[in-house]
Short mmCIF file of C-alpha atoms in Angstrom, two decimals:
data_model
loop_
_atom_site.label_atom_id
_atom_site.label_comp_id
_atom_site.label_asym_id
_atom_site.label_seq_id
_atom_site.Cartn_x
_atom_site.Cartn_y
_atom_site.Cartn_z
CA MET A 1 159.98 16.92 -150.36
CA GLU A 2 156.40 17.69 -151.39
CA PRO A 3 153.75 14.98 -150.85
CA ILE A 4 152.63 13.16 -153.97
CA SER A 5 148.97 12.54 -154.70
CA LEU A 6 147.63 9.17 -155.80
CA SER A 7 144.21 7.90 -156.75
CA GLY A 8 142.84 4.94 -154.86
CA ARG A 9 143.50 2.69 -157.86
CA GLN A 10 147.12 3.87 -158.17
CA ALA A 11 147.65 3.17 -154.47
CA ARG A 12 146.16 -0.32 -154.77
CA LYS A 13 148.44 -1.12 -157.70
CA ILE A 14 151.51 -0.10 -155.71
CA ILE A 15 150.39 -2.13 -152.69
CA LEU A 16 149.63 -5.23 -154.76
CA HIS A 17 152.87 -5.01 -156.73
CA THR A 18 154.88 -4.67 -153.53
CA ALA A 19 153.03 -7.63 -152.01
CA GLY A 20 153.87 -9.75 -155.07
CA LEU A 21 150.26 -9.96 -156.22
CA ALA A 22 150.24 -7.83 -159.34
CA GLN A 23 151.17 -10.73 -161.62
CA LYS A 24 151.25 -14.50 -161.31
CA ALA A 25 154.74 -15.82 -160.53
CA GLN A 26 156.02 -12.28 -159.97
CA PHE A 27 159.18 -13.74 -158.39
CA GLY A 28 159.56 -16.59 -160.84
CA THR A 29 159.36 -20.29 -160.05
CA GLY A 30 161.33 -22.88 -158.11
CA ILE A 31 163.16 -22.69 -154.82
CA GLU A 32 165.08 -19.56 -155.83
CA ALA A 33 161.75 -17.75 -156.30
CA VAL A 34 160.88 -18.71 -152.72
CA TYR A 35 164.09 -17.15 -151.48
CA ARG A 36 163.54 -14.02 -153.59
CA LEU A 37 160.07 -13.70 -152.10
CA VAL A 38 161.25 -14.07 -148.49
CA ASP A 39 164.05 -11.60 -149.18
CA HIS A 40 161.68 -9.13 -150.83
CA LEU A 41 159.00 -9.19 -148.13
CA GLY A 42 161.60 -9.48 -145.38
CA PHE A 43 159.20 -11.47 -143.24
CA ILE A 44 156.66 -14.22 -143.92
CA GLN A 45 154.36 -14.84 -140.99
CA LEU A 46 154.19 -18.36 -139.63
CA ASP A 47 151.03 -19.88 -138.21
CA THR A 48 150.24 -23.36 -136.93
CA ASN A 49 146.54 -23.47 -137.90
CA TYR A 50 146.10 -26.48 -140.19
CA VAL A 51 142.46 -26.15 -141.30
CA VAL A 52 143.92 -25.58 -144.75
CA GLU A 53 147.67 -25.64 -145.49
CA ARG A 54 149.61 -23.59 -142.94
CA ALA A 55 149.80 -19.86 -143.54
CA HIS A 56 153.50 -19.57 -144.42
CA HIS A 57 153.19 -22.24 -147.10
CA HIS A 58 149.94 -20.70 -148.32
CA VAL A 59 151.48 -17.23 -148.66
CA ILE A 60 154.35 -18.59 -150.73
CA ALA A 61 152.24 -20.90 -152.92
CA THR A 62 150.00 -17.96 -153.82
CA ARG A 63 153.02 -16.28 -155.41
CA VAL A 64 155.18 -19.23 -156.50
CA PRO A 65 152.90 -21.57 -158.53
CA ASP A 66 155.15 -24.65 -158.39
CA TYR A 67 155.94 -24.24 -154.69
CA GLU A 68 156.81 -27.32 -152.66
CA PRO A 69 156.61 -26.96 -148.84
CA ARG A 70 159.92 -28.79 -148.38
CA TRP A 71 161.71 -25.85 -150.01
CA LEU A 72 161.19 -23.69 -146.93
CA ALA A 73 162.95 -26.34 -144.81
CA GLU A 74 165.74 -26.63 -147.37
CA LEU A 75 166.38 -22.89 -147.34
CA THR A 76 166.50 -23.03 -143.55
CA GLU A 77 168.95 -25.95 -143.61
CA GLU A 78 171.12 -24.05 -146.09
CA GLY A 79 171.28 -21.12 -143.66
CA ARG A 80 169.64 -18.69 -146.10
CA ILE A 81 166.58 -18.02 -143.98
CA PHE A 82 165.78 -18.43 -140.28
CA GLU A 83 162.75 -18.45 -138.03
CA TYR A 84 162.28 -15.83 -135.35
CA PHE A 85 159.74 -13.63 -133.62
CA THR A 86 159.73 -9.96 -134.61
CA SER A 87 156.20 -8.52 -134.51
CA ASP A 88 154.99 -12.10 -134.95
CA ALA A 89 156.62 -15.47 -135.58
CA GLY A 90 157.91 -15.90 -139.11
CA TYR A 91 160.72 -16.57 -141.57
CA LEU A 92 163.35 -13.94 -142.34
CA PRO A 93 166.38 -13.79 -144.68
CA MET A 94 169.58 -14.70 -142.86
CA HIS A 95 171.38 -11.55 -144.01
CA ASP A 96 168.93 -9.60 -141.80
CA PHE A 97 169.99 -11.60 -138.73
CA ARG A 98 171.74 -8.73 -136.94
CA PHE A 99 168.47 -6.79 -136.92
CA SER A 100 166.86 -9.51 -134.83
CA LEU A 101 169.34 -8.78 -132.04
CA PRO A 102 167.56 -5.69 -130.62
CA VAL A 103 164.35 -7.74 -130.37
CA LYS A 104 166.19 -10.52 -128.54
CA GLN A 105 167.70 -7.98 -126.15
CA ALA A 106 164.25 -6.53 -125.56
CA PHE A 107 162.88 -9.95 -124.63
CA ALA A 108 165.84 -10.53 -122.30
CA ASN A 109 165.21 -7.18 -120.61
CA ARG A 110 161.51 -7.91 -120.18
CA HIS A 111 162.10 -10.99 -118.09
CA GLU A 112 165.21 -11.45 -116.04
CA PRO A 113 165.12 -14.79 -114.18
CA SER A 114 165.20 -14.14 -110.47
CA ALA A 115 164.18 -17.40 -108.82
CA LYS A 116 167.08 -19.80 -108.33
CA GLN A 117 164.93 -22.66 -109.63
CA GLU A 118 164.24 -20.78 -112.86
CA ILE A 119 167.90 -19.93 -113.41
CA ASN A 120 168.90 -23.54 -112.76
CA LEU A 121 166.32 -24.87 -115.21
CA MET A 122 167.50 -22.59 -118.04
CA THR A 123 171.10 -23.59 -117.31
CA GLN A 124 170.16 -27.27 -117.40
CA VAL A 125 168.35 -26.85 -120.71
CA MET A 126 171.36 -25.13 -122.27
CA ASP A 127 173.75 -27.78 -120.87
CA ARG A 128 171.72 -30.62 -122.37
CA ILE A 129 171.53 -29.06 -125.82
CA GLU A 130 175.25 -28.28 -125.75
CA ARG A 131 176.02 -31.91 -124.84
CA GLU A 132 173.34 -33.80 -126.78
CA GLY A 133 172.63 -31.57 -129.75
CA PRO A 134 169.22 -30.35 -131.00
CA LEU A 135 166.27 -31.27 -128.76
CA MET A 136 162.49 -30.91 -128.72
CA VAL A 137 160.28 -30.19 -125.74
CA GLY A 138 159.32 -33.88 -125.71
CA ASP A 139 162.94 -34.76 -124.96
CA PHE A 140 162.56 -33.19 -121.53
CA GLU A 141 160.73 -34.89 -118.69
CA ASN A 142 157.21 -33.71 -117.96
CA ASP A 143 158.07 -31.33 -115.13
CA ARG A 144 154.57 -29.91 -114.73
CA LEU A 145 153.65 -29.81 -111.04
CA GLU A 146 149.91 -29.38 -111.60
CA ALA A 147 147.47 -30.60 -114.22
CA SER A 148 147.27 -28.50 -117.37
CA SER A 149 144.50 -25.92 -117.40
CA GLY A 150 144.62 -25.08 -121.11
CA TRP A 151 146.60 -24.75 -124.35
CA TRP A 152 148.99 -22.09 -123.09
CA ASP A 153 149.63 -23.63 -119.68
CA TRP A 154 153.15 -24.68 -120.60
CA ARG A 155 155.27 -26.85 -118.41
CA PRO A 156 158.49 -25.29 -117.04
CA ALA A 157 160.85 -26.90 -119.58
CA LYS A 158 158.76 -25.51 -122.45
CA VAL A 159 158.80 -22.04 -120.86
CA ALA A 160 162.58 -22.24 -120.45
CA LEU A 161 163.09 -23.32 -124.07
CA GLU A 162 160.89 -20.51 -125.39
CA ARG A 163 162.60 -17.87 -123.29
CA LEU A 164 166.02 -19.03 -124.40
CA TYR A 165 164.79 -18.91 -128.00
CA LEU A 166 163.26 -15.42 -127.71
CA GLU A 167 166.39 -14.12 -126.01
CA GLY A 168 168.57 -15.53 -128.81
CA LYS A 169 170.42 -18.14 -126.80
CA LEU A 170 168.71 -20.86 -128.83
CA MET A 171 167.34 -21.01 -132.36
CA ILE A 172 164.72 -23.28 -133.82
CA THR A 173 164.15 -25.39 -136.88
CA ARG A 174 161.14 -27.64 -137.60
CA ASN A 175 160.85 -31.37 -138.12
CA LYS A 176 158.53 -32.98 -140.69
CA SER A 177 155.66 -32.84 -138.19
CA PHE A 178 156.24 -29.10 -137.77
CA HIS A 179 157.44 -29.52 -134.18
CA LYS A 180 160.08 -27.10 -132.95
CA VAL A 181 163.65 -28.35 -132.67
CA TYR A 182 165.87 -26.19 -130.43
CA ASP A 183 169.54 -25.80 -131.26
CA LEU A 184 172.53 -23.58 -130.58
CA PRO A 185 172.85 -20.54 -132.86
CA MET A 186 176.43 -21.50 -133.73
CA ASN A 187 175.07 -24.62 -135.45
CA LEU A 188 172.61 -22.72 -137.65
CA ILE A 189 174.16 -19.35 -138.46
CA PRO A 190 176.60 -19.29 -141.40
CA GLY A 191 180.10 -18.16 -140.50
CA ASP A 192 179.98 -15.03 -142.65
CA THR A 193 176.82 -13.68 -140.99
CA ILE A 194 177.25 -10.19 -139.53
CA LEU A 195 176.53 -10.27 -135.80
CA THR A 196 177.11 -6.66 -134.76
CA VAL A 197 174.16 -5.11 -132.93
CA PRO A 198 172.71 -2.19 -134.93
CA THR A 199 172.37 1.21 -133.31
CA ALA A 200 168.88 2.40 -132.41
CA GLU A 201 168.87 4.61 -135.52
CA GLU A 202 170.05 1.77 -137.79
CA TYR A 203 167.39 -0.54 -136.40
CA ALA A 204 164.61 1.99 -136.86
CA ARG A 205 165.61 2.74 -140.44
CA PHE A 206 165.86 -0.97 -141.20
CA VAL A 207 162.32 -1.50 -139.92
CA ILE A 208 161.04 1.43 -141.96
CA ARG A 209 162.65 0.31 -145.21
CA ARG A 210 161.71 -3.35 -144.73
CA THR A 211 158.09 -2.60 -143.84
CA LEU A 212 157.56 -0.22 -146.73
CA GLY A 213 159.31 -2.70 -149.01
CA ALA A 214 156.57 -5.19 -148.16
CA LEU A 215 153.53 -2.91 -147.76
CA GLY A 216 154.28 -0.35 -150.45
CA ILE A 217 152.32 2.44 -148.79
CA ALA A 218 151.81 2.55 -145.03
CA TYR A 219 150.82 4.60 -142.02
CA ALA A 220 153.32 5.14 -139.22
CA LYS A 221 151.44 2.75 -136.91
CA GLU A 222 151.89 -0.17 -139.31
CA ILE A 223 155.59 0.58 -139.70
CA ALA A 224 156.05 0.82 -135.93
CA TRP A 225 154.21 -2.49 -135.45
CA ARG A 226 157.22 -4.51 -136.56
CA ALA A 227 159.34 -2.88 -133.84
CA ARG A 228 156.66 -3.11 -131.16
CA TYR A 229 158.69 -5.29 -128.78
CA VAL A 230 161.65 -2.91 -128.76
CA LYS A 231 160.67 -0.31 -126.19
CA GLY A 232 161.65 3.26 -126.96
CA ASN A 233 162.34 2.45 -130.62
CA LEU A 234 163.01 5.43 -132.87
CA VAL A 235 160.77 4.47 -135.78
CA LYS A 236 158.50 7.52 -135.69
CA LYS A 237 161.43 9.87 -135.11
CA GLU A 238 163.42 8.39 -137.98
CA LEU A 239 160.38 8.54 -140.28
CA ALA A 240 160.44 12.32 -140.02
CA ARG A 241 164.18 12.47 -140.59
CA MET A 242 164.05 10.20 -143.62
CA VAL A 243 161.34 12.35 -145.19
CA THR A 244 163.50 15.45 -144.66
CA GLU A 245 166.49 13.66 -146.18
CA GLY A 246 164.49 12.56 -149.21
CA GLU A 247 164.68 8.85 -148.36
CA LEU A 248 160.90 8.61 -147.97
CA THR A 249 157.98 10.14 -149.77
CA VAL A 250 154.81 11.35 -148.07
CA VAL A 251 151.74 10.21 -149.98
CA GLN A 252 148.21 11.55 -150.14
CA VAL A 253 145.56 9.13 -151.41
CA ASP A 254 142.22 10.41 -152.67
CA GLY A 255 139.45 9.91 -150.17
CA LEU A 256 141.63 8.92 -147.23
CA LYS A 257 142.08 10.79 -143.99
CA SER A 258 144.91 13.24 -143.56
CA VAL A 259 147.11 10.99 -141.38
CA PRO A 260 150.46 10.81 -143.23
CA LEU A 261 151.15 7.86 -145.50
CA TYR A 262 154.70 6.92 -146.47
CA MET A 263 156.31 5.26 -149.48
CA LEU A 264 159.84 4.57 -150.69
CA PRO A 265 160.68 7.18 -153.34
CA ASP A 266 161.93 4.81 -156.04
CA HIS A 267 158.76 2.74 -156.26
CA PRO A 268 157.56 2.16 -159.86
CA THR A 269 154.29 3.84 -160.76
CA ASN A 270 153.63 2.29 -164.21
CA ILE A 271 152.25 -0.94 -162.76
CA GLY A 272 149.98 -3.30 -164.66
CA LEU A 273 147.74 -5.82 -162.96
CA SER A 274 147.15 -9.22 -164.51
CA GLY A 275 143.60 -9.35 -163.19
CA ASP A 276 144.12 -12.90 -161.89
CA ALA A 277 142.35 -14.37 -158.88
CA TYR A 278 144.15 -15.16 -155.62
CA ILE A 279 142.87 -17.11 -152.63
CA LEU A 280 144.76 -15.52 -149.76
CA SER A 281 145.76 -16.62 -146.30
CA PRO A 282 144.33 -14.59 -143.41
CA PHE A 283 147.97 -14.06 -142.39
CA ASP A 284 149.06 -12.79 -145.79
CA ILE A 285 150.96 -9.50 -145.66
CA LEU A 286 148.04 -7.94 -147.53
CA ASN A 287 145.52 -8.90 -144.83
CA VAL A 288 147.19 -8.52 -141.45
CA PHE A 289 146.03 -4.92 -140.90
CA ARG A 290 142.24 -4.75 -141.00
CA HIS A 291 142.12 -0.96 -141.36
CA ARG A 292 144.31 -1.10 -144.49
CA LEU A 293 141.82 -3.38 -146.21
CA ARG A 294 139.03 -0.95 -145.38
CA ASP A 295 140.98 2.13 -146.41
CA PHE A 296 142.52 0.93 -149.65
CA PHE A 297 140.21 -1.88 -150.79
CA ASP A 298 136.87 -1.04 -149.13
CA PHE A 299 136.90 -4.56 -147.70
CA ASP A 300 135.91 -5.20 -144.08
CA TYR A 301 137.64 -8.43 -143.15
CA GLN A 302 138.30 -10.23 -139.90
CA ILE A 303 139.62 -13.72 -139.34
CA GLU A 304 136.90 -15.35 -137.27
CA CYS A 305 138.75 -18.27 -135.67
CA PHE A 306 139.34 -15.82 -132.79
CA VAL A 307 135.64 -14.85 -132.69
CA PRO A 308 133.11 -16.83 -130.56
CA ALA A 309 131.22 -19.27 -132.79
CA ALA A 310 127.87 -17.56 -132.19
CA LYS A 311 129.22 -14.25 -133.49
CA ARG A 312 130.86 -15.52 -136.68
CA LYS A 313 129.40 -14.15 -139.92
CA TYR A 314 131.39 -16.00 -142.56
CA GLY A 315 133.02 -18.98 -140.88
CA TYR A 316 135.90 -20.18 -138.72
CA PHE A 317 138.72 -19.66 -141.22
CA SER A 318 137.42 -17.61 -144.13
CA LEU A 319 139.96 -16.85 -146.85
CA PRO A 320 139.79 -13.58 -148.80
CA VAL A 321 139.44 -13.98 -152.57
CA LEU A 322 141.10 -11.21 -154.58
CA LEU A 323 140.42 -10.57 -158.27
CA GLY A 324 142.64 -7.93 -159.82
CA ASP A 325 142.48 -5.13 -157.25
CA THR A 326 139.07 -6.04 -155.79
CA PHE A 327 138.12 -8.46 -153.05
CA VAL A 328 135.20 -10.38 -154.53
CA ALA A 329 134.54 -13.15 -151.99
CA ARG A 330 135.55 -14.87 -148.79
CA MET A 331 135.69 -18.64 -148.54
CA ASP A 332 135.47 -20.65 -145.34
CA ALA A 333 137.18 -23.92 -146.24
CA LYS A 334 138.62 -27.00 -144.57
CA ALA A 335 140.89 -29.65 -146.08
CA GLU A 336 139.80 -33.17 -145.13
CA ARG A 337 143.14 -34.71 -146.03
CA LYS A 338 142.29 -38.37 -145.42
CA GLN A 339 139.32 -38.08 -147.80
CA LYS A 340 141.34 -35.88 -150.22
CA LEU A 341 138.41 -33.47 -150.07
CA LEU A 342 138.33 -29.68 -149.75
CA ILE A 343 135.06 -28.70 -148.11
CA VAL A 344 133.88 -25.14 -148.72
CA HIS A 345 131.55 -24.52 -145.82
CA ASN A 346 130.64 -21.03 -146.98
CA LEU A 347 131.47 -19.14 -150.17
CA HIS A 348 130.30 -15.61 -149.56
CA PHE A 349 130.43 -13.25 -152.54
CA GLU A 350 130.82 -9.53 -152.01
CA ASP A 351 128.41 -7.10 -153.66
CA VAL A 352 130.28 -7.03 -156.97
CA ALA A 353 129.30 -8.02 -160.50
CA LEU A 354 131.26 -10.96 -161.89
CA ASP A 355 131.17 -11.98 -165.53
CA GLU A 356 131.94 -15.42 -166.95
CA ALA A 357 135.63 -14.63 -167.38
CA ALA A 358 135.92 -13.56 -163.73
CA ILE A 359 134.22 -16.74 -162.52
CA GLU A 360 136.59 -18.78 -164.69
CA LYS A 361 139.61 -17.12 -163.08
CA ILE A 362 138.28 -17.89 -159.60
CA VAL A 363 137.68 -21.52 -160.61
CA THR A 364 141.23 -21.80 -161.98
CA GLU A 365 142.66 -20.51 -158.71
CA LEU A 366 140.40 -22.77 -156.66
CA LYS A 367 141.49 -25.84 -158.61
CA ALA A 368 145.12 -24.99 -157.83
CA PHE A 369 144.17 -24.46 -154.19
CA VAL A 370 142.55 -27.91 -154.03
CA GLN A 371 145.76 -29.52 -155.30
CA PHE A 372 147.94 -27.41 -153.03
CA ASN A 373 145.97 -28.76 -150.06
CA GLN A 374 146.65 -32.34 -151.23
CA CYS A 375 143.01 -32.86 -152.15
CA ARG A 376 141.39 -34.21 -155.30
CA ASP A 377 137.77 -33.16 -154.93
CA ILE A 378 135.76 -30.19 -153.71
CA GLU A 379 132.41 -29.94 -151.99
CA PHE A 380 130.40 -26.73 -151.62
CA LYS A 381 128.08 -26.50 -148.62
CA LYS A 382 126.68 -22.98 -148.76
CA SER A 383 126.81 -19.67 -150.65
CA ASN A 384 124.95 -16.38 -150.62
CA ASN A 385 124.91 -16.28 -154.44
CA GLN A 386 123.57 -19.46 -156.01
CA MET A 387 123.95 -18.15 -159.55
CA TYR A 388 127.70 -17.60 -159.15
CA LEU A 389 128.07 -20.89 -157.30
CA GLN A 390 126.30 -22.82 -160.06
CA GLN A 391 128.59 -21.23 -162.65
CA MET A 392 131.62 -22.22 -160.60
CA MET A 393 130.45 -25.79 -160.13
CA LYS A 394 130.27 -26.22 -163.91
CA GLY A 395 134.02 -25.64 -163.93
CA PHE A 396 134.47 -28.65 -161.64
CA ALA A 397 132.10 -30.95 -163.54
#
């Protein structure tokens, strides 16, 4: 199949449509829209950072305007979605469960308990959960032998629980405080769920289809990222085969390097953008690959909570602001929930011209973001464009 050529704008439309950001409420409203979104993207990344509402809720609320965070828990309780670690931790549709099995096997192969003490501890953990039901790490005695030296210095029981979870012997749900609750898979997986392990070829093709279904257009390295814990995966090999078989299309985008880009062949090309504004999570599917933002959107973005404070340019947790198909700003914000106040520490506008209508759209999205974060008021601390900021503040008067 011959490669197809796309302009940069055509490529951006396809990417935004696939990400669910071409139109407001692209998947509808209500809890069923949440399920449709999870099923469409195949994976919604989970993150515990609570500076503003957690990333998984943020990603969904951006696309489902009436979203209520409890819906994610309800879908989990109904057995329609589940939490697991593929390339990262996140929520997946339950009917994809069998494709988590190669990842679980890979984790099991990476670490085979050898010390008798370690084997005994994992056995004890499993025995307790089998006898007592779902448990949290706090239900186990503090078995740390030495004082903690940092965040990731887990005590042995926590290590055992996480290994059992990654290897598939346990699954997790979350309580209202977002703490992990460990349980037996048999208690959480619906009886009609297919549990056969896919072949290496099936798994690779699943990853390819799922990744392109969420990214729209992608390089091989992004597609392979989702299978990164399965050593010797066949993603790159199956990419070539699927192109030959006509299941994938090779894409050339004006102005981009000659490294092959891939797309599913049945993707619509007559896509219209609403031109609305979106305040995005750093862990949104659109933002997780920095090079994609540079290549397709000419936007150099990095989440700076992982950057030393002295080297930050925009702030600890700056959120990209998208308008139509252009990133127009980044907003470092923090929700002070007790005061019901969203503090915008830094609103940095990109070098783009914004008219009154564009500012109004950003204000509309920001008002919704304030409410979503359970706040009533907003306070701006700093901006690189006082004219735009003053126009925005009029919208909050």
